Structure formats: C-alpha cells, structure tokens
PDB file of C-alpha atoms in Angstrom:
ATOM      1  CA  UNK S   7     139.477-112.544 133.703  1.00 67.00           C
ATOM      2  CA  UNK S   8     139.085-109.863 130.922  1.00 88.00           C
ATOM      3  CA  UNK S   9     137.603-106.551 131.635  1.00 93.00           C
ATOM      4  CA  UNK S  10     135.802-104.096 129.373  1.00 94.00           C
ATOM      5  CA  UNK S  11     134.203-101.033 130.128  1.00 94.00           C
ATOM      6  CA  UNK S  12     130.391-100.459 129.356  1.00 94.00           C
ATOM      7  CA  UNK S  13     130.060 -98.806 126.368  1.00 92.00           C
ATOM      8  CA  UNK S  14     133.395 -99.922 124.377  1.00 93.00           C
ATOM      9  CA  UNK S  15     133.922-103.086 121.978  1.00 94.00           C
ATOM     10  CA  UNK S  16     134.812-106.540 123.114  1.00 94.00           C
ATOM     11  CA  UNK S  17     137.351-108.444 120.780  1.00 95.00           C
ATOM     12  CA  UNK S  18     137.691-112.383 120.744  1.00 94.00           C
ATOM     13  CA  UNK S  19     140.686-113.835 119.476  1.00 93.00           C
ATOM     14  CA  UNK S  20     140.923-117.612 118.481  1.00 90.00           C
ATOM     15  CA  UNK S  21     144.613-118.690 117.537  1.00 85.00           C
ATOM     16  CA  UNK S  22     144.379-121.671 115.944  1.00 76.00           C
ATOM     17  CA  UNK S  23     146.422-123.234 112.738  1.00 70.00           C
ATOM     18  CA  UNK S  24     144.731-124.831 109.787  1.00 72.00           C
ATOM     19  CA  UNK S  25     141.010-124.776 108.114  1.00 80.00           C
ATOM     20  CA  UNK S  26     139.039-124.609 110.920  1.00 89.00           C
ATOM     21  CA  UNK S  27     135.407-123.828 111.621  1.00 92.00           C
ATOM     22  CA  UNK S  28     134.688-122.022 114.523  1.00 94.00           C
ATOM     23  CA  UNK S  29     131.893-122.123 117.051  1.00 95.00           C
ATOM     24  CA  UNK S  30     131.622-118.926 119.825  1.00 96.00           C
ATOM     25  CA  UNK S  31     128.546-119.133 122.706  1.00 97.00           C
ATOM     26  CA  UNK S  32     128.119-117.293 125.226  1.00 96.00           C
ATOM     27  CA  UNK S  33     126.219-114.678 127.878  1.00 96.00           C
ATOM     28  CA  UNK S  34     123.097-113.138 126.470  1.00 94.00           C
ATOM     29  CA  UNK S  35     122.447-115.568 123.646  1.00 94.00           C
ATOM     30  CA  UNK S  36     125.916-114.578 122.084  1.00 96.00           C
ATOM     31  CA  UNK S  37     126.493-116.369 119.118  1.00 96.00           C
ATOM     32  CA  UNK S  38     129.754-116.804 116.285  1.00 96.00           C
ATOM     33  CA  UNK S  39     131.282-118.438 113.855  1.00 95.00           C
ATOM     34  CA  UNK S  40     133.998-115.921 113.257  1.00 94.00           C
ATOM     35  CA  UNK S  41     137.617-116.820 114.430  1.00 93.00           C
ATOM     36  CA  UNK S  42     137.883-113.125 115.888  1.00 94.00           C
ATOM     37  CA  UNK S  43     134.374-111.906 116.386  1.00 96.00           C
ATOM     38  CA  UNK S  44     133.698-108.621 118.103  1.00 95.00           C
ATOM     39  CA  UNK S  45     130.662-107.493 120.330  1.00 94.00           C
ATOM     40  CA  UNK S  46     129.868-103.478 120.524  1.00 95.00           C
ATOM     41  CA  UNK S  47     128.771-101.489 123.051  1.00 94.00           C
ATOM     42  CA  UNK S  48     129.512-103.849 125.868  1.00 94.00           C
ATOM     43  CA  UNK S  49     126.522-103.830 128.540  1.00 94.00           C
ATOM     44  CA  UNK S  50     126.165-105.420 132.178  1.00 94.00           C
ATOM     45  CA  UNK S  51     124.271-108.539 130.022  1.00 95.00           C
ATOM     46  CA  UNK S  52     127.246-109.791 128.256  1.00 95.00           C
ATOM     47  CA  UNK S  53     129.709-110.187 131.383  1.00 96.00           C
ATOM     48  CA  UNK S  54     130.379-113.806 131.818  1.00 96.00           C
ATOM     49  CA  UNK S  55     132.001-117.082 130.657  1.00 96.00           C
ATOM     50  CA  UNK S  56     132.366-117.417 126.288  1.00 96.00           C
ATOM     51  CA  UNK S  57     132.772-120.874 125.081  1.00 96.00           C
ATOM     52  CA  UNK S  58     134.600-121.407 122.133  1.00 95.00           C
ATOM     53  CA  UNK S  59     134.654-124.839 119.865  1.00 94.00           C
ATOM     54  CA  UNK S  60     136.701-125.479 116.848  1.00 93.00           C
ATOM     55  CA  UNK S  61     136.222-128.082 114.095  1.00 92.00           C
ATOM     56  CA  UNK S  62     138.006-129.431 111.351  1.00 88.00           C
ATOM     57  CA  UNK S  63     136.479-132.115 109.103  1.00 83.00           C
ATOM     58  CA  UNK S  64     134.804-134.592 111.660  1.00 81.00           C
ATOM     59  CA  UNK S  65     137.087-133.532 114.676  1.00 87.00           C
ATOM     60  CA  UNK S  66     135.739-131.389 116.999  1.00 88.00           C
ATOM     61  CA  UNK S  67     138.443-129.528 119.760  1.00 88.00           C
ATOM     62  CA  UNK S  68     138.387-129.272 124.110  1.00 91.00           C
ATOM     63  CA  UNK S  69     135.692-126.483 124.334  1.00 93.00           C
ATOM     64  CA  UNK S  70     137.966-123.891 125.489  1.00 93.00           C
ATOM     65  CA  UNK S  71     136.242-120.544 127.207  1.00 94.00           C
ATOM     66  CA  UNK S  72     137.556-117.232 128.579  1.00 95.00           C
ATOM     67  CA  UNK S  73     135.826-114.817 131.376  1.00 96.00           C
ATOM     68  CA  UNK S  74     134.559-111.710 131.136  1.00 96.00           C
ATOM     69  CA  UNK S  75     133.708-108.629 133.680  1.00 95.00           C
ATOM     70  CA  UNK S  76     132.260-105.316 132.493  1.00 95.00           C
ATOM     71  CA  UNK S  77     132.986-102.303 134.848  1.00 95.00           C
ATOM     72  CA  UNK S  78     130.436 -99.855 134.409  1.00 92.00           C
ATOM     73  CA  UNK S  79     130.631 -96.136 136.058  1.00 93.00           C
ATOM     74  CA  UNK S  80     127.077 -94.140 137.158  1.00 93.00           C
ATOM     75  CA  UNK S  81     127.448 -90.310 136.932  1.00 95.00           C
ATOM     76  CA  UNK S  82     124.266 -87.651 137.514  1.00 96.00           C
ATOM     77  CA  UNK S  83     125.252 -84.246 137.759  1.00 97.00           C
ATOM     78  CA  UNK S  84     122.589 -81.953 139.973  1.00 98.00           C
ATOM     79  CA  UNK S  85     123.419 -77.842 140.380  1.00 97.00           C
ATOM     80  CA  UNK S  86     121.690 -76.430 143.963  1.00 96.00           C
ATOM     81  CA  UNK S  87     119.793 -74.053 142.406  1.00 95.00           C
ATOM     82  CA  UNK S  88     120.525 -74.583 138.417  1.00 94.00           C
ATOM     83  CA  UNK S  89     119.441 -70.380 138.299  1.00 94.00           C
ATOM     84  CA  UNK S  90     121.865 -67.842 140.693  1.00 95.00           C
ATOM     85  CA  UNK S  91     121.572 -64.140 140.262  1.00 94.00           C
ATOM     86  CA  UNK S  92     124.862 -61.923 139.571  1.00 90.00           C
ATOM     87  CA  UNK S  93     127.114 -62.434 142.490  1.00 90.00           C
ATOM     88  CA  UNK S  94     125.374 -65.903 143.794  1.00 94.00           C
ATOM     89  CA  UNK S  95     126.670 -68.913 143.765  1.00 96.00           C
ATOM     90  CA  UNK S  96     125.529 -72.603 142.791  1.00 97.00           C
ATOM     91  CA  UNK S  97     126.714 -75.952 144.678  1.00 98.00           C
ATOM     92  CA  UNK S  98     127.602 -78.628 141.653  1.00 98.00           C
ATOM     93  CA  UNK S  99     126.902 -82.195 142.927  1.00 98.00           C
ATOM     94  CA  UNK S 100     128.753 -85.621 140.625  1.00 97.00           C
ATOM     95  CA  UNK S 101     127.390 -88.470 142.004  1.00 96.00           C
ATOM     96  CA  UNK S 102     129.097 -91.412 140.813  1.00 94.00           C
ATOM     97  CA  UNK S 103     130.685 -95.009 141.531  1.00 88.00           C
ATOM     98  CA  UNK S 104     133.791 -93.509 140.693  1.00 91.00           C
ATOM     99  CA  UNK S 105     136.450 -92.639 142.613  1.00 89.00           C
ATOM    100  CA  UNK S 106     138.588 -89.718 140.582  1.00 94.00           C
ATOM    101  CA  UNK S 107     136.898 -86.346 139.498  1.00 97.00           C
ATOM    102  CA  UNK S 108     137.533 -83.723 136.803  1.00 97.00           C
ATOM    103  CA  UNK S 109     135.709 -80.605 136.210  1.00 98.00           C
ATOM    104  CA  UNK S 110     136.599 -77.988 133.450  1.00 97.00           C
ATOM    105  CA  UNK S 111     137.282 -75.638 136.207  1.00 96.00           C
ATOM    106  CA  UNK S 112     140.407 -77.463 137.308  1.00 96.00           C
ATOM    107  CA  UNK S 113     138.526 -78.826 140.477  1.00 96.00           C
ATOM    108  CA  UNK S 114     139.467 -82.404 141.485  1.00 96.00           C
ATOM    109  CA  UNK S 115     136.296 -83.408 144.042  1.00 96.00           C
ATOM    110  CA  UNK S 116     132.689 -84.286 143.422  1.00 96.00           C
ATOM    111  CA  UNK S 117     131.144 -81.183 144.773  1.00 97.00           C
ATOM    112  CA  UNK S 118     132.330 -77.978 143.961  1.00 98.00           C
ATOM    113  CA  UNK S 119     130.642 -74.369 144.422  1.00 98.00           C
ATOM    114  CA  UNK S 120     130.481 -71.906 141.136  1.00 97.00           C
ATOM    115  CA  UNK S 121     129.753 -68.150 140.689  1.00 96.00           C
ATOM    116  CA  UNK S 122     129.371 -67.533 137.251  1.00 96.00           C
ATOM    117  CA  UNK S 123     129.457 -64.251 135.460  1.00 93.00           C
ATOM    118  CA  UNK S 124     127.395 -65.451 132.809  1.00 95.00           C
ATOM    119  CA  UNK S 125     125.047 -68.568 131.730  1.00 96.00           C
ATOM    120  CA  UNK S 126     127.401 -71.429 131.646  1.00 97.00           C
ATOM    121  CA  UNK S 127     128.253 -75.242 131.039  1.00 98.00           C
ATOM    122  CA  UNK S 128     130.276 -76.895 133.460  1.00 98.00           C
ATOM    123  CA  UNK S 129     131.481 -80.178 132.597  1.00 98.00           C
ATOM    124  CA  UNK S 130     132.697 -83.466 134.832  1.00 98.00           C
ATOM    125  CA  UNK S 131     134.572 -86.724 133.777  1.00 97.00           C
ATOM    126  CA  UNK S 132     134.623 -89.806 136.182  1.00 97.00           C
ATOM    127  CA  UNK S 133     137.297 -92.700 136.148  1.00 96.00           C
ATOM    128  CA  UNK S 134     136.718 -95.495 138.474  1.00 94.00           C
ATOM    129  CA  UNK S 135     139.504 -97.804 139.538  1.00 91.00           C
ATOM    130  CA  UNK S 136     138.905 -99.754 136.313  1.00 91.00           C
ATOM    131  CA  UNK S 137     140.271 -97.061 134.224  1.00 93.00           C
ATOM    132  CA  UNK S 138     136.401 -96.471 132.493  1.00 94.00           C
ATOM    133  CA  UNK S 139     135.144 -93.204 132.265  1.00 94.00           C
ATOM    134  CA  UNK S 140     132.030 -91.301 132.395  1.00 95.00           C
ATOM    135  CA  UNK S 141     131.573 -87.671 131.492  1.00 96.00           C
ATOM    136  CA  UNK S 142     128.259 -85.039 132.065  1.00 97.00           C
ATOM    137  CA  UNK S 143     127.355 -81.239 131.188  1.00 97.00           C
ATOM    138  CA  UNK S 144     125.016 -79.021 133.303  1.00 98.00           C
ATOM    139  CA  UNK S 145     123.716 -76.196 133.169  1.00 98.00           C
ATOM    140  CA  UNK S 146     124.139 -72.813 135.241  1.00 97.00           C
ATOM    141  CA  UNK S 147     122.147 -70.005 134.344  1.00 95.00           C
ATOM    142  CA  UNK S 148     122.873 -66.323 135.648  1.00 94.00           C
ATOM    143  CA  UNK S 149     119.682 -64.322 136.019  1.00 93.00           C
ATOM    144  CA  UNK S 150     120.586 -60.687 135.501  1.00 88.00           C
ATOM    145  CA  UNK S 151     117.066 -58.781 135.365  1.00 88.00           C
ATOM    146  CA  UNK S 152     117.153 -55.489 133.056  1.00 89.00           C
ATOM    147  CA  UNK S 153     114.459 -52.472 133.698  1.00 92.00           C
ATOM    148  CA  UNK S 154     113.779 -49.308 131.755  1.00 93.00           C
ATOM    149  CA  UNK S 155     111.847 -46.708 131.760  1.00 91.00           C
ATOM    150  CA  UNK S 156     111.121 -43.292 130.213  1.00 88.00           C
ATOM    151  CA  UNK S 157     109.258 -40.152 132.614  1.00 89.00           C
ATOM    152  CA  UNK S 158     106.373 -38.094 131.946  1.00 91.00           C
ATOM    153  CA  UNK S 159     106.031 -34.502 131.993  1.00 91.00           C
ATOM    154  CA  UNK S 160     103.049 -32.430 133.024  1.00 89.00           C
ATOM    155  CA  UNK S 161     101.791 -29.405 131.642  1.00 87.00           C
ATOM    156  CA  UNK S 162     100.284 -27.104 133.753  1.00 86.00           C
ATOM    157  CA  UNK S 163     100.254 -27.081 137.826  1.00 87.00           C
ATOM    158  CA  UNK S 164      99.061 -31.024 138.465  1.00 88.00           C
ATOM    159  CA  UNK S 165      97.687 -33.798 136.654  1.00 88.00           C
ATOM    160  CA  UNK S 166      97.100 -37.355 136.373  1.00 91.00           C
ATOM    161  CA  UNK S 167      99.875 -39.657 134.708  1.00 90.00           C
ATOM    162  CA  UNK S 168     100.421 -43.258 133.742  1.00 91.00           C
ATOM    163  CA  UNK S 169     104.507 -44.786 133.956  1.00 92.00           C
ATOM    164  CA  UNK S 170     105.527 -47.698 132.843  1.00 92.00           C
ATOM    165  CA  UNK S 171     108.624 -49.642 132.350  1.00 92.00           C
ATOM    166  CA  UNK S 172     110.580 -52.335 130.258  1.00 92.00           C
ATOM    167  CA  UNK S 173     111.290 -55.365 131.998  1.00 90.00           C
ATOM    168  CA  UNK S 174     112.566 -59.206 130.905  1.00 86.00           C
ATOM    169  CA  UNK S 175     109.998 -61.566 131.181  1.00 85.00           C
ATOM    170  CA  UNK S 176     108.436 -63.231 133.144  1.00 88.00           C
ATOM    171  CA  UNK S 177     108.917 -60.988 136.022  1.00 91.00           C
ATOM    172  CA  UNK S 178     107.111 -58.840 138.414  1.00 93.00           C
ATOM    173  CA  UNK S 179     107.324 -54.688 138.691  1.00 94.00           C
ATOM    174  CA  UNK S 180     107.325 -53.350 142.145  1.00 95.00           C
ATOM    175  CA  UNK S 181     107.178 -49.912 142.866  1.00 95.00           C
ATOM    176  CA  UNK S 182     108.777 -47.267 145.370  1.00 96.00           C
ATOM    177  CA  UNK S 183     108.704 -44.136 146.606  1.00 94.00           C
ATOM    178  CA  UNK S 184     112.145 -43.926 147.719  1.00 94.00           C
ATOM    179  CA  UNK S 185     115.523 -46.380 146.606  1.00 93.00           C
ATOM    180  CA  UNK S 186     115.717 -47.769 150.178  1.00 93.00           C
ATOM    181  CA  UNK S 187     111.834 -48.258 150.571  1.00 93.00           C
ATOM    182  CA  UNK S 188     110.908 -51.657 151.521  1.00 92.00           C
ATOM    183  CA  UNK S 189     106.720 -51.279 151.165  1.00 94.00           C
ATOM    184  CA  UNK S 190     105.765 -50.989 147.336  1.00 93.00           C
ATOM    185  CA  UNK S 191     103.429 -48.387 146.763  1.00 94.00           C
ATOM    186  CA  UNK S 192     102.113 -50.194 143.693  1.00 93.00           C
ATOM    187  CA  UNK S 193     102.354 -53.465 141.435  1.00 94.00           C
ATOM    188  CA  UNK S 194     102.260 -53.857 137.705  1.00 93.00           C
ATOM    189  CA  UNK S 195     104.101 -52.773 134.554  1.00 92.00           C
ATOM    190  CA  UNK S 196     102.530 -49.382 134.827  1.00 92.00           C
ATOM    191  CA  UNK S 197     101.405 -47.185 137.476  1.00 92.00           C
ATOM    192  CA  UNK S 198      99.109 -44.260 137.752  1.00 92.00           C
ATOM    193  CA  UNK S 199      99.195 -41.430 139.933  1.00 89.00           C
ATOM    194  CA  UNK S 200      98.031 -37.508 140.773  1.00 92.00           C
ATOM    195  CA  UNK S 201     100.775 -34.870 141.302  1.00 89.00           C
ATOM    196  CA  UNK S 202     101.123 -31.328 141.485  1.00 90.00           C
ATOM    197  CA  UNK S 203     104.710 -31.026 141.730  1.00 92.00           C
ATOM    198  CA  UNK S 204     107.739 -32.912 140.683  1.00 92.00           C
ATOM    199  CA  UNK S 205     107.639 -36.325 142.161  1.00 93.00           C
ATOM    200  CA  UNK S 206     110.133 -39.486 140.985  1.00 94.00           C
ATOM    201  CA  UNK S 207     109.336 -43.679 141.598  1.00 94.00           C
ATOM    202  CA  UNK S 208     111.603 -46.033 141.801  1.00 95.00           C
ATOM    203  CA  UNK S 209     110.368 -49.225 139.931  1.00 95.00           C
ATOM    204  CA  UNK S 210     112.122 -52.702 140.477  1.00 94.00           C
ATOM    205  CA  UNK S 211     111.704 -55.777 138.072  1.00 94.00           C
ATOM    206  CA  UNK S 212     111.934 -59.369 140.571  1.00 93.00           C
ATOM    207  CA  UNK S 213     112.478 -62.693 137.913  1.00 92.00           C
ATOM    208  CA  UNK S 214     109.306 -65.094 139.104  1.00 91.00           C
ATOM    209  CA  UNK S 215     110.930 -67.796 138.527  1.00 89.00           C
ATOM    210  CA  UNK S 216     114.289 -67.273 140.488  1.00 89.00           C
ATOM    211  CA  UNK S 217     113.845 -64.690 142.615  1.00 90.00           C
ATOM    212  CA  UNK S 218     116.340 -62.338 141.382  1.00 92.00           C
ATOM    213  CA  UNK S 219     115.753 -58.481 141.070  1.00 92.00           C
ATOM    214  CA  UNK S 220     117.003 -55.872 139.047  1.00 91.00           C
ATOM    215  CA  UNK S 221     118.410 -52.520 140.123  1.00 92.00           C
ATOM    216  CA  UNK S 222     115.619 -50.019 141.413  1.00 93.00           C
ATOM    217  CA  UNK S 223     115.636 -47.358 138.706  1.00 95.00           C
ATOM    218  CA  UNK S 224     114.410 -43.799 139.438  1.00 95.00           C
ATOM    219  CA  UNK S 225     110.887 -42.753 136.838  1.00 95.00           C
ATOM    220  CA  UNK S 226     110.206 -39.166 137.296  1.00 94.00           C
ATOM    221  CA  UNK S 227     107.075 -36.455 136.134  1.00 93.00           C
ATOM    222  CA  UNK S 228     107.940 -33.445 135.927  1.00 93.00           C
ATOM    223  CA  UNK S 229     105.658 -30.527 136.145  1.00 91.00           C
ATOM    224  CA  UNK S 230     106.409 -27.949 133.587  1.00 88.00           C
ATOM    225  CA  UNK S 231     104.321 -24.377 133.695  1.00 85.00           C
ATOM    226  CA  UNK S 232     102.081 -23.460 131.082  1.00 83.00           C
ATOM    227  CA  UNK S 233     103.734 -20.826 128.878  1.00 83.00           C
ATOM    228  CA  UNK S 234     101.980 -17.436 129.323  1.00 82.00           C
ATOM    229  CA  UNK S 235     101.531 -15.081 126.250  1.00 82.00           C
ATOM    230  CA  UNK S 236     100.192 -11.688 125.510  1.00 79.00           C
ATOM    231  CA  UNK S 237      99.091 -10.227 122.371  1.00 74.00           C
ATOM    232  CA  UNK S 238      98.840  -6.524 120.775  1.00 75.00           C
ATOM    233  CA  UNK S 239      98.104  -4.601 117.501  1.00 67.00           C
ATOM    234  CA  UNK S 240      99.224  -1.380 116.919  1.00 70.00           C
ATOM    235  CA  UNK S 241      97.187   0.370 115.948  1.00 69.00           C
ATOM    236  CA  UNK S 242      94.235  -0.894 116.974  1.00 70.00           C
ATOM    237  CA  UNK S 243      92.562   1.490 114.357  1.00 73.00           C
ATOM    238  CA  UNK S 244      93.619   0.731 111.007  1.00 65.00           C
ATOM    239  CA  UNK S 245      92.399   2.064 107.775  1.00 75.00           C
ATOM    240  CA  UNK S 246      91.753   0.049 104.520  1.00 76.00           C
ATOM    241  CA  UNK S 247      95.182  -0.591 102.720  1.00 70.00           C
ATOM    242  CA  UNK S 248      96.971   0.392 105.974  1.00 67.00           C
ATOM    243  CA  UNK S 249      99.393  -1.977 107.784  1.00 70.00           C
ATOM    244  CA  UNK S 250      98.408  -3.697 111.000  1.00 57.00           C
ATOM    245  CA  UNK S 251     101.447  -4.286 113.246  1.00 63.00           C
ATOM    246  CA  UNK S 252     100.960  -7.628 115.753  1.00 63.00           C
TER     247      UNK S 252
END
C-alpha cells in the first residue's frame, strides 16, 4: 500500500525494458499513457487500486496494479473571545485529526491560553501519525481604548459649558463625577452642565463591540474672575493744546 498525503503529488513508476506503450486506469476516471505519470494535489477521490497495462506490437502484458491510501489531516483554529482587552487573556482551540501540535509560541497541546500585548497572529501546524501536515493562522486582537479631552474655563462667577472628548470608535462615553463612581451622571461624546465654581468629570470611553474601557480621565471648568479695572484723567479739565494724562 502507498500513502500520500492530501494535497502533495502522486508519482507512478512503470519499469519496463523495450518500446512499450503504456496503459494507466484508475480511481476517479484516472487515465495515462505515460510510463511515469504523475497526479497533483492528491484528494480523498483518487485513493484506491491503479491498473497498469503494457503493450508492445500485438502483445499485451498481466495487468499489473498498485494501491493507494491518502491520509488527510482536518485543522480549524477558534480563539474564545478573538478580542481581549490589555491584561486579558484568550483560550486558542486546534481541532484536528492529528495527533502532534505546534504553535509559534513554543506550546506543544491543542489548546493553549494567550495574553497578548498587542494585536497578534498565532500560528499552529498539525502532523498526524502519517507524517502529513496541516498548518492555520488566527487572529487575536488587543482592544486598548484611548480618551482625550481638553477643559473649559469660565469667565465670570458661573455659567453654562459644553465638554467633550476624543475617543476610538465605535465606543460609548460615560461620564462621572468622581474616578471611583459607579452611576454615570451622563452619556454621549459631550456633556453640558451649570457651575459656579470649579468642578472636574471624569469621562470613560467602553469599546461596543468588546467591552473594554479606557482609563477614566479627569475634564475640568474652571471658573476664572472677571478682571476689574478703573479708569482716570488727570486733569479732568484740560485746555485746547493741553495734554490729557489717562
């Protein structure tokens, strides 16, 4: 019996002496005349028996035929979740027929658990007792939200003023009155609000689709007093072509 992995390229070999024509059959409507034909990309259709019959003038030889298995190897790759925020971790799953695992982080089983500092590709190759291999890619992306944010100032003793911040999208912008606060005071990009004295909100920027969040970063207004002013002329009396002092 002969065995070829799915995927690579079977080779026939006749050995025979003299001019002889050559006649090749076999599994899935194989057909040859060559004295060494080949057949690429070996699938689960062309395991079986080959016949080969060889003929010189009007003399035709003992069919002769030779066996063939094809070993083929199943790998899916699934990452529990494929998104983890900084500091998470993802479960890597290789299913496969296989029986020997190899992951580019050195691990040697078929489920390992990642934390990844930043997006990245993990890759898996899969040898079954055949010696044929299978390899796969996935996926892990790192969700690390970002949020900025510039204050207002006031002028005068109170007012009304609008904050808003710079977040990744998509993602949703809580805000806080304190950094340990669990009830947002308000939702949205922006926020308005009265004051009449210094007052700071803590905004927070959640990713909708995974769930992570990014720091909680302090947005303050700051009141800032009117300037006060006074104004004199001396002298208040001036006569033409005279200089006024202010």
């Amino acid at each position: 019996d002969n065995l070829v992995c799915e995927g690579q390229t079977l080779f026939f070999n006749a050995a025979t002496s003299g001019s002889v024509n050559y006649y090749w059959t076999g599994p899935d409507g194989f057909y040859s005349t060559l004295q060494n034909p080949t057949l690429l990309n070996a699938s689960m259709n062309v395991a079986g028996n080959y016949s080969l019959v060889a003929s010189s003038q009007e003399c035709e030889s003992v069919p002769s035929s030779v066996s063939v298995s094809v070993s083929a190897v199943n790998l899916s790759v699934t990452s529990i979740p494929n998104m983890v925020c900084l500091g998470n971790s993802a479960t890597l799953v290789a299913q496969s027929s296989a029986n020997s695992y190899t992951w580019n982080t050195g691990a040697n089983s078929s489920v390992i658990v990642v934390s990844p500092s930043i997006t990245t590709i993990y890759s898996v190759s899969v040898t079954n007792t055949a010696n044929c291999m299978a390899a796969k890619q996935i996926t892990v992306s790192l969700i690390s939200p970002s949020i900025s944010a510039t204050g207002a100032v006031i002028c005068g003793t109170s007012g009304t003023v609008s904050l808003s911040v710079q977040a990744f999208t998509p993602s949703l912008i809580s805000w806080y009155s304190s950094q340990s606060s669990s009830v947002s005071v308000s939702i949205g990009s922006s926020t308005s609000l009265n004051v009449s004295s210094d007052t700071t909100l803590y905004a927070e920027a959640t990713h909708t689709l995974s769930g992570c969040s990014s720091v909680r970063i302090p947005v303050s207004v700051t009141i800032s007093a009117l300037p006060v002013i006074s104004v004199s002329a001396n002298p208040t009396v001036v006569c033409p072509g005279k200089a006024l002092h202010l």
